[in-house]
């Protein structure tokens, strides 16, 4: 912890150098003496600041921080683009006060600091509390790595840097998490396991009359309304609407084509918000909901369920899609992982595993295992124990790994497999919402075959297609504008072909732009499925 000169010290040093140069040029002993006095004074102040580092190590300052659940949005949830507070404290066990001139939390790119924290004073034998206001642009899991501070030395000419490595994990949930739950009535006369809010029209006994109509050939005799038939002198059929519990499936594309653009403005962010809004509506309506995410393969699978526990499982699966570390889905090998983790450990924990240009892989692996503790149970796919542990470490510490492009166009098979899994066998009432850009689906025949099977089983399907033109960054150069026009034409053609392909099978496909509300688009897709 060597002292760092402040702006005042740099200005004083520059002034002394200038006075010395003038004195030497004019051969002025007074100017040379004055400059020498400045240099000696700076050296004395630096010497007086040096013991501050040893004093801090001896007195052992303590730092802790946690999320303040009393601020932010409803239910204490952290949601994108809504500021939230992190409460902090520093315990000073020494007797002499300390002046903190600068506070700088070490943050990932997925979260930003709102305003600059003010300087604080740490009185002796006290615990000083303060707050940091942060904001995250997109849904995901963010890790705050620690807090860097600067302690002001004598005369404010030199600061002593100090870093507190203390990772804090914060889950940024979709905006649907902040929605106030609505009351839901239970109907005991439903024919399914229990009532939901999905209206199913059928003939015969039920809960709510829809219409009386004349008897037609093929209508069952048990559905005849005998009293109404007697009054009208001809056979009448009673049709009713009944609220039943429905199973809703959410299929979300998390491939590389969904990840382009700034955080909070990606097609993936829109899809996560739309899926969360649909999941919350399903759970509040008494329906069961399940989730599948897919890339070049199926990634996360949350079986259908209900209640608060299912909502948490859905949120966890959606958040996991933003921190992919599996070997087959990321573009980094074990050698690159070793270097990445070694640099992080050196900066975060102050442990250097590099010896004579070589990294002590065994020591680094042991340190990563010790740091993970119980978090080693994370489900990560890797071909070697070294890669599995280091990828688990990257996921736990929020270290992003580069996503691997789907060069083999395996997303087509993954989407077809997902559709078969959720609707290829079951014949119970199922509603499927698919959020995908259909980019990279060159031969849609496997998807078409799966959709025909799902439709043959009586399930209702709707697609939400994010329009990449609205999610792309604004071009700033002539080349970027030309590429944007070419990409826009390709995107428009693909969306038109996809809607035509799905429309021929009676499937509604809604095109969504960046300015649309994900919850509104999910609601429109829900209405389109029920009307189909």
mmCIF file of C-alpha atoms in Angstrom, residues 168-447:
data_model
loop_
_atom_site.group_PDB
_atom_site.id
_atom_site.type_symbol
_atom_site.label_atom_id
_atom_site.label_comp_id
_atom_site.label_asym_id
_atom_site.label_seq_id
_atom_site.Cartn_x
_atom_site.Cartn_y
_atom_site.Cartn_z
ATOM 1 C CA UNK A 168 -21.629 -9.581 -3.235
ATOM 2 C CA UNK A 169 -24.101 -11.375 -5.534
ATOM 3 C CA UNK A 170 -27.263 -9.511 -6.579
ATOM 4 C CA UNK A 171 -30.020 -10.967 -8.743
ATOM 5 C CA UNK A 172 -31.586 -8.490 -11.149
ATOM 6 C CA UNK A 173 -35.012 -9.990 -11.850
ATOM 7 C CA UNK A 174 -37.278 -9.241 -14.822
ATOM 8 C CA UNK A 175 -39.703 -6.352 -14.419
ATOM 9 C CA UNK A 176 -42.574 -8.778 -13.896
ATOM 10 C CA UNK A 177 -41.123 -9.518 -10.450
ATOM 11 C CA UNK A 178 -42.178 -6.051 -9.289
ATOM 12 C CA UNK A 179 -45.787 -6.502 -10.328
ATOM 13 C CA UNK A 180 -48.306 -6.596 -7.510
ATOM 14 C CA UNK A 181 -50.029 -10.023 -7.362
ATOM 15 C CA UNK A 182 -53.703 -9.997 -8.155
ATOM 16 C CA UNK A 183 -56.356 -11.894 -6.252
ATOM 17 C CA UNK A 184 -57.417 -15.186 -7.777
ATOM 18 C CA UNK A 185 -60.688 -16.970 -7.125
ATOM 19 C CA UNK A 186 -60.889 -20.760 -6.955
ATOM 20 C CA UNK A 187 -63.698 -22.700 -8.651
ATOM 21 C CA UNK A 188 -64.498 -26.078 -7.169
ATOM 22 C CA UNK A 189 -66.655 -27.217 -10.100
ATOM 23 C CA UNK A 190 -63.799 -27.385 -12.623
ATOM 24 C CA UNK A 191 -63.327 -30.728 -14.301
ATOM 25 C CA UNK A 192 -59.530 -30.560 -14.189
ATOM 26 C CA UNK A 193 -57.278 -30.968 -11.150
ATOM 27 C CA UNK A 194 -58.399 -27.547 -9.998
ATOM 28 C CA UNK A 195 -59.574 -24.306 -11.517
ATOM 29 C CA UNK A 196 -57.563 -21.838 -13.454
ATOM 30 C CA UNK A 197 -58.522 -18.905 -15.671
ATOM 31 C CA UNK A 198 -58.327 -20.580 -19.056
ATOM 32 C CA UNK A 199 -61.790 -20.628 -20.665
ATOM 33 C CA UNK A 200 -62.656 -23.924 -22.367
ATOM 34 C CA UNK A 201 -65.958 -24.098 -24.245
ATOM 35 C CA UNK A 202 -67.794 -27.420 -24.431
ATOM 36 C CA UNK A 203 -71.296 -28.870 -24.441
ATOM 37 C CA UNK A 204 -73.083 -30.206 -21.390
ATOM 38 C CA UNK A 205 -72.656 -29.455 -17.696
ATOM 39 C CA UNK A 206 -70.278 -26.739 -16.644
ATOM 40 C CA UNK A 207 -69.945 -23.579 -14.647
ATOM 41 C CA UNK A 208 -70.936 -20.697 -16.942
ATOM 42 C CA UNK A 209 -73.571 -20.694 -19.738
ATOM 43 C CA UNK A 210 -72.301 -19.525 -23.093
ATOM 44 C CA UNK A 211 -75.267 -20.069 -25.438
ATOM 45 C CA UNK A 212 -78.305 -22.197 -26.350
ATOM 46 C CA UNK A 213 -78.485 -23.404 -29.939
ATOM 47 C CA UNK A 214 -80.426 -25.903 -32.010
ATOM 48 C CA UNK A 215 -79.528 -29.565 -31.999
ATOM 49 C CA UNK A 216 -77.245 -30.632 -34.855
ATOM 50 C CA UNK A 217 -76.413 -34.142 -36.063
ATOM 51 C CA UNK A 218 -73.495 -35.502 -34.046
ATOM 52 C CA UNK A 219 -74.255 -33.593 -30.850
ATOM 53 C CA UNK A 220 -74.360 -35.864 -27.762
ATOM 54 C CA UNK A 221 -77.815 -36.401 -26.273
ATOM 55 C CA UNK A 222 -76.516 -35.664 -22.765
ATOM 56 C CA UNK A 223 -75.916 -32.043 -23.802
ATOM 57 C CA UNK A 224 -79.637 -31.467 -24.639
ATOM 58 C CA UNK A 225 -81.263 -28.744 -22.506
ATOM 59 C CA UNK A 226 -84.621 -30.488 -21.955
ATOM 60 C CA UNK A 227 -86.469 -27.617 -20.267
ATOM 61 C CA UNK A 228 -85.445 -25.130 -22.947
ATOM 62 C CA UNK A 229 -86.357 -27.680 -25.648
ATOM 63 C CA UNK A 230 -89.810 -28.115 -24.124
ATOM 64 C CA UNK A 231 -90.385 -24.367 -24.037
ATOM 65 C CA UNK A 232 -89.309 -23.850 -27.653
ATOM 66 C CA UNK A 233 -90.739 -27.038 -29.106
ATOM 67 C CA UNK A 234 -87.473 -28.206 -30.653
ATOM 68 C CA UNK A 235 -84.283 -29.781 -29.358
ATOM 69 C CA UNK A 236 -81.773 -27.263 -27.938
ATOM 70 C CA UNK A 237 -78.111 -27.781 -26.984
ATOM 71 C CA UNK A 238 -76.516 -26.035 -23.996
ATOM 72 C CA UNK A 239 -72.924 -24.852 -24.447
ATOM 73 C CA UNK A 240 -70.978 -23.662 -21.422
ATOM 74 C CA UNK A 241 -67.602 -22.145 -20.675
ATOM 75 C CA UNK A 242 -65.562 -23.648 -17.918
ATOM 76 C CA UNK A 243 -62.422 -22.385 -16.206
ATOM 77 C CA UNK A 244 -59.797 -25.121 -16.116
ATOM 78 C CA UNK A 245 -56.159 -25.332 -15.163
ATOM 79 C CA UNK A 246 -53.895 -25.109 -18.174
ATOM 80 C CA UNK A 247 -50.229 -25.919 -18.687
ATOM 81 C CA UNK A 248 -48.232 -23.156 -20.338
ATOM 82 C CA UNK A 249 -44.796 -23.718 -21.786
ATOM 83 C CA UNK A 250 -42.221 -21.000 -22.471
ATOM 84 C CA UNK A 251 -39.505 -21.694 -25.032
ATOM 85 C CA UNK A 252 -36.785 -19.023 -25.066
ATOM 86 C CA UNK A 253 -33.976 -18.728 -27.615
ATOM 87 C CA UNK A 254 -30.725 -17.745 -25.858
ATOM 88 C CA UNK A 255 -28.357 -18.299 -28.793
ATOM 89 C CA UNK A 256 -25.709 -15.902 -30.040
ATOM 90 C CA UNK A 257 -28.037 -14.206 -32.535
ATOM 91 C CA UNK A 258 -30.126 -13.015 -29.578
ATOM 92 C CA UNK A 259 -27.152 -11.520 -27.683
ATOM 93 C CA UNK A 260 -25.994 -8.711 -29.950
ATOM 94 C CA UNK A 261 -26.218 -5.111 -28.818
ATOM 95 C CA UNK A 262 -25.845 -3.229 -25.527
ATOM 96 C CA UNK A 263 -27.078 -4.683 -22.253
ATOM 97 C CA UNK A 264 -30.747 -3.962 -21.786
ATOM 98 C CA UNK A 265 -31.277 -3.454 -25.523
ATOM 99 C CA UNK A 266 -30.686 -6.984 -26.807
ATOM 100 C CA UNK A 267 -33.221 -9.366 -28.299
ATOM 101 C CA UNK A 268 -32.353 -11.708 -25.427
ATOM 102 C CA UNK A 269 -33.345 -9.083 -22.841
ATOM 103 C CA UNK A 270 -36.707 -8.619 -24.577
ATOM 104 C CA UNK A 271 -37.307 -12.383 -24.679
ATOM 105 C CA UNK A 272 -36.491 -12.783 -20.974
ATOM 106 C CA UNK A 273 -38.887 -9.997 -20.039
ATOM 107 C CA UNK A 274 -41.677 -11.415 -22.230
ATOM 108 C CA UNK A 275 -41.210 -14.922 -20.816
ATOM 109 C CA UNK A 276 -41.226 -13.639 -17.234
ATOM 110 C CA UNK A 277 -44.423 -11.644 -17.849
ATOM 111 C CA UNK A 278 -46.145 -14.716 -19.291
ATOM 112 C CA UNK A 279 -44.943 -16.887 -16.396
ATOM 113 C CA UNK A 280 -46.253 -14.458 -13.782
ATOM 114 C CA UNK A 281 -49.618 -14.216 -15.538
ATOM 115 C CA UNK A 282 -49.879 -18.007 -15.689
ATOM 116 C CA UNK A 283 -49.068 -18.489 -12.011
ATOM 117 C CA UNK A 284 -51.454 -15.750 -10.907
ATOM 118 C CA UNK A 285 -54.188 -17.298 -13.079
ATOM 119 C CA UNK A 286 -53.857 -20.665 -11.383
ATOM 120 C CA UNK A 287 -52.186 -22.343 -14.368
ATOM 121 C CA UNK A 288 -49.043 -24.422 -14.408
ATOM 122 C CA UNK A 289 -46.015 -23.077 -16.261
ATOM 123 C CA UNK A 290 -42.751 -24.594 -17.453
ATOM 124 C CA UNK A 291 -39.656 -23.185 -19.174
ATOM 125 C CA UNK A 292 -37.139 -24.418 -21.741
ATOM 126 C CA UNK A 293 -34.174 -22.389 -22.967
ATOM 127 C CA UNK A 294 -32.228 -23.494 -26.026
ATOM 128 C CA UNK A 295 -29.086 -22.544 -27.872
ATOM 129 C CA UNK A 296 -27.372 -25.069 -30.121
ATOM 130 C CA UNK A 297 -28.890 -27.544 -27.640
ATOM 131 C CA UNK A 298 -31.386 -27.504 -24.800
ATOM 132 C CA UNK A 299 -29.832 -25.557 -21.925
ATOM 133 C CA UNK A 300 -32.253 -25.112 -18.994
ATOM 134 C CA UNK A 301 -35.400 -27.099 -18.235
ATOM 135 C CA UNK A 302 -37.879 -26.098 -15.532
ATOM 136 C CA UNK A 303 -40.714 -28.668 -15.495
ATOM 137 C CA UNK A 304 -44.280 -27.322 -15.191
ATOM 138 C CA UNK A 305 -45.292 -26.274 -11.690
ATOM 139 C CA UNK A 306 -47.200 -23.643 -9.770
ATOM 140 C CA UNK A 307 -46.893 -21.406 -6.752
ATOM 141 C CA UNK A 308 -44.113 -19.187 -5.428
ATOM 142 C CA UNK A 309 -41.500 -21.943 -5.631
ATOM 143 C CA UNK A 310 -42.112 -22.316 -9.364
ATOM 144 C CA UNK A 311 -41.767 -18.583 -9.884
ATOM 145 C CA UNK A 312 -38.333 -18.711 -8.265
ATOM 146 C CA UNK A 313 -37.346 -21.670 -10.456
ATOM 147 C CA UNK A 314 -38.437 -19.774 -13.564
ATOM 148 C CA UNK A 315 -36.469 -16.678 -12.545
ATOM 149 C CA UNK A 316 -33.354 -18.750 -11.799
ATOM 150 C CA UNK A 317 -33.530 -20.433 -15.210
ATOM 151 C CA UNK A 318 -33.939 -17.081 -16.965
ATOM 152 C CA UNK A 319 -31.040 -15.542 -15.053
ATOM 153 C CA UNK A 320 -28.851 -18.565 -15.811
ATOM 154 C CA UNK A 321 -29.227 -17.852 -19.523
ATOM 155 C CA UNK A 322 -27.256 -14.624 -19.074
ATOM 156 C CA UNK A 323 -24.157 -16.332 -17.581
ATOM 157 C CA UNK A 324 -23.406 -19.287 -19.834
ATOM 158 C CA UNK A 325 -20.043 -20.920 -19.035
ATOM 159 C CA UNK A 326 -20.443 -24.427 -20.542
ATOM 160 C CA UNK A 327 -17.557 -25.562 -22.705
ATOM 161 C CA UNK A 328 -19.652 -26.309 -25.809
ATOM 162 C CA UNK A 329 -21.390 -22.916 -25.665
ATOM 163 C CA UNK A 330 -18.392 -20.648 -24.983
ATOM 164 C CA UNK A 331 -15.377 -19.803 -27.111
ATOM 165 C CA UNK A 332 -12.504 -20.262 -24.641
ATOM 166 C CA UNK A 333 -10.295 -23.269 -23.953
ATOM 167 C CA UNK A 334 -8.780 -24.453 -20.671
ATOM 168 C CA UNK A 335 -5.556 -22.519 -21.296
ATOM 169 C CA UNK A 336 -7.444 -19.263 -21.660
ATOM 170 C CA UNK A 337 -9.484 -20.089 -18.546
ATOM 171 C CA UNK A 338 -6.323 -20.586 -16.495
ATOM 172 C CA UNK A 339 -4.986 -17.166 -17.524
ATOM 173 C CA UNK A 340 -8.330 -15.443 -16.920
ATOM 174 C CA UNK A 341 -8.826 -16.908 -13.438
ATOM 175 C CA UNK A 342 -5.163 -16.346 -12.489
ATOM 176 C CA UNK A 343 -5.409 -12.635 -13.340
ATOM 177 C CA UNK A 344 -8.647 -12.289 -11.389
ATOM 178 C CA UNK A 345 -7.219 -14.049 -8.317
ATOM 179 C CA UNK A 346 -4.097 -11.860 -8.415
ATOM 180 C CA UNK A 347 -6.153 -8.670 -8.525
ATOM 181 C CA UNK A 348 -8.959 -9.788 -6.222
ATOM 182 C CA UNK A 349 -7.231 -11.912 -3.593
ATOM 183 C CA UNK A 350 -3.655 -10.664 -3.949
ATOM 184 C CA UNK A 351 -2.299 -14.171 -4.693
ATOM 185 C CA UNK A 352 0.028 -14.550 -7.653
ATOM 186 C CA UNK A 353 0.256 -18.103 -8.993
ATOM 187 C CA UNK A 354 2.652 -17.176 -11.794
ATOM 188 C CA UNK A 355 6.196 -18.411 -11.297
ATOM 189 C CA UNK A 356 8.913 -17.574 -13.861
ATOM 190 C CA UNK A 357 6.401 -17.015 -16.590
ATOM 191 C CA UNK A 358 4.469 -20.213 -15.814
ATOM 192 C CA UNK A 359 1.199 -20.461 -13.883
ATOM 193 C CA UNK A 360 0.973 -22.932 -10.999
ATOM 194 C CA UNK A 361 -2.152 -24.685 -12.298
ATOM 195 C CA UNK A 362 -2.396 -27.092 -9.348
ATOM 196 C CA UNK A 363 -2.222 -24.265 -6.829
ATOM 197 C CA UNK A 364 -4.729 -22.186 -8.789
ATOM 198 C CA UNK A 365 -7.111 -25.144 -8.989
ATOM 199 C CA UNK A 366 -6.866 -25.753 -5.242
ATOM 200 C CA UNK A 367 -7.549 -22.073 -4.545
ATOM 201 C CA UNK A 368 -10.586 -22.091 -6.844
ATOM 202 C CA UNK A 369 -12.000 -25.191 -5.152
ATOM 203 C CA UNK A 370 -11.502 -23.667 -1.720
ATOM 204 C CA UNK A 371 -13.137 -20.392 -2.803
ATOM 205 C CA UNK A 372 -16.143 -22.177 -4.281
ATOM 206 C CA UNK A 373 -16.973 -24.241 -1.198
ATOM 207 C CA UNK A 374 -20.550 -25.486 -1.532
ATOM 208 C CA UNK A 375 -20.910 -23.697 -4.882
ATOM 209 C CA UNK A 376 -19.019 -26.567 -6.536
ATOM 210 C CA UNK A 377 -22.399 -28.242 -6.969
ATOM 211 C CA UNK A 378 -23.191 -25.918 -9.896
ATOM 212 C CA UNK A 379 -24.182 -27.790 -13.054
ATOM 213 C CA UNK A 380 -21.483 -26.939 -15.598
ATOM 214 C CA UNK A 381 -20.535 -28.939 -18.681
ATOM 215 C CA UNK A 382 -16.824 -29.386 -19.353
ATOM 216 C CA UNK A 383 -14.576 -32.124 -20.700
ATOM 217 C CA UNK A 384 -11.989 -31.989 -17.879
ATOM 218 C CA UNK A 385 -12.081 -31.571 -14.087
ATOM 219 C CA UNK A 386 -9.856 -28.487 -14.438
ATOM 220 C CA UNK A 387 -12.221 -26.839 -16.905
ATOM 221 C CA UNK A 388 -15.285 -27.729 -14.828
ATOM 222 C CA UNK A 389 -13.885 -26.172 -11.647
ATOM 223 C CA UNK A 390 -12.615 -23.026 -13.357
ATOM 224 C CA UNK A 391 -15.908 -22.568 -15.200
ATOM 225 C CA UNK A 392 -17.779 -22.973 -11.932
ATOM 226 C CA UNK A 393 -15.488 -20.316 -10.465
ATOM 227 C CA UNK A 394 -16.163 -17.940 -13.385
ATOM 228 C CA UNK A 395 -19.910 -18.420 -12.973
ATOM 229 C CA UNK A 396 -19.799 -17.879 -9.210
ATOM 230 C CA UNK A 397 -17.660 -14.730 -9.508
ATOM 231 C CA UNK A 398 -19.521 -13.274 -12.458
ATOM 232 C CA UNK A 399 -16.612 -13.508 -14.928
ATOM 233 C CA UNK A 400 -18.188 -13.433 -18.431
ATOM 234 C CA UNK A 401 -16.933 -15.895 -21.035
ATOM 235 C CA UNK A 402 -17.212 -15.215 -24.801
ATOM 236 C CA UNK A 403 -20.195 -16.923 -26.413
ATOM 237 C CA UNK A 404 -19.559 -19.436 -29.182
ATOM 238 C CA UNK A 405 -21.309 -18.886 -32.513
ATOM 239 C CA UNK A 406 -23.602 -21.638 -33.797
ATOM 240 C CA UNK A 407 -21.483 -22.459 -36.844
ATOM 241 C CA UNK A 408 -23.221 -25.811 -37.439
ATOM 242 C CA UNK A 409 -26.744 -24.324 -37.297
ATOM 243 C CA UNK A 410 -27.764 -26.715 -34.552
ATOM 244 C CA UNK A 411 -30.345 -24.269 -33.209
ATOM 245 C CA UNK A 412 -32.842 -25.721 -35.682
ATOM 246 C CA UNK A 413 -32.607 -29.167 -34.121
ATOM 247 C CA UNK A 414 -32.683 -27.694 -30.609
ATOM 248 C CA UNK A 415 -35.917 -25.801 -31.336
ATOM 249 C CA UNK A 416 -37.505 -28.878 -32.917
ATOM 250 C CA UNK A 417 -36.452 -30.989 -29.937
ATOM 251 C CA UNK A 418 -37.879 -28.445 -27.490
ATOM 252 C CA UNK A 419 -41.246 -28.447 -29.286
ATOM 253 C CA UNK A 420 -41.385 -32.246 -29.282
ATOM 254 C CA UNK A 421 -40.492 -32.362 -25.607
ATOM 255 C CA UNK A 422 -43.247 -30.003 -24.458
ATOM 256 C CA UNK A 423 -46.046 -31.021 -26.830
ATOM 257 C CA UNK A 424 -45.111 -34.118 -28.769
ATOM 258 C CA UNK A 425 -46.614 -36.629 -26.342
ATOM 259 C CA UNK A 426 -49.030 -34.886 -23.984
ATOM 260 C CA UNK A 427 -52.641 -34.345 -25.063
ATOM 261 C CA UNK A 428 -53.745 -32.305 -22.032
ATOM 262 C CA UNK A 429 -54.524 -28.589 -22.628
ATOM 263 C CA UNK A 430 -51.154 -26.971 -23.332
ATOM 264 C CA UNK A 431 -50.266 -23.491 -24.515
ATOM 265 C CA UNK A 432 -46.787 -22.832 -25.942
ATOM 266 C CA UNK A 433 -45.100 -19.450 -26.342
ATOM 267 C CA UNK A 434 -41.848 -19.447 -28.335
ATOM 268 C CA UNK A 435 -39.529 -16.402 -28.204
ATOM 269 C CA UNK A 436 -36.947 -16.659 -30.992
ATOM 270 C CA UNK A 437 -35.594 -14.592 -33.864
ATOM 271 C CA UNK A 438 -35.488 -17.663 -36.160
ATOM 272 C CA UNK A 439 -32.039 -16.487 -37.248
ATOM 273 C CA UNK A 440 -29.841 -19.389 -38.291
ATOM 274 C CA UNK A 441 -32.776 -21.686 -39.078
ATOM 275 C CA UNK A 442 -31.778 -22.359 -42.685
ATOM 276 C CA UNK A 443 -33.797 -25.549 -43.143
ATOM 277 C CA UNK A 444 -37.022 -25.223 -41.120
ATOM 278 C CA UNK A 445 -38.325 -28.711 -41.999
ATOM 279 C CA UNK A 446 -37.492 -30.242 -38.552
ATOM 280 C CA UNK A 447 -39.276 -27.336 -36.834
#
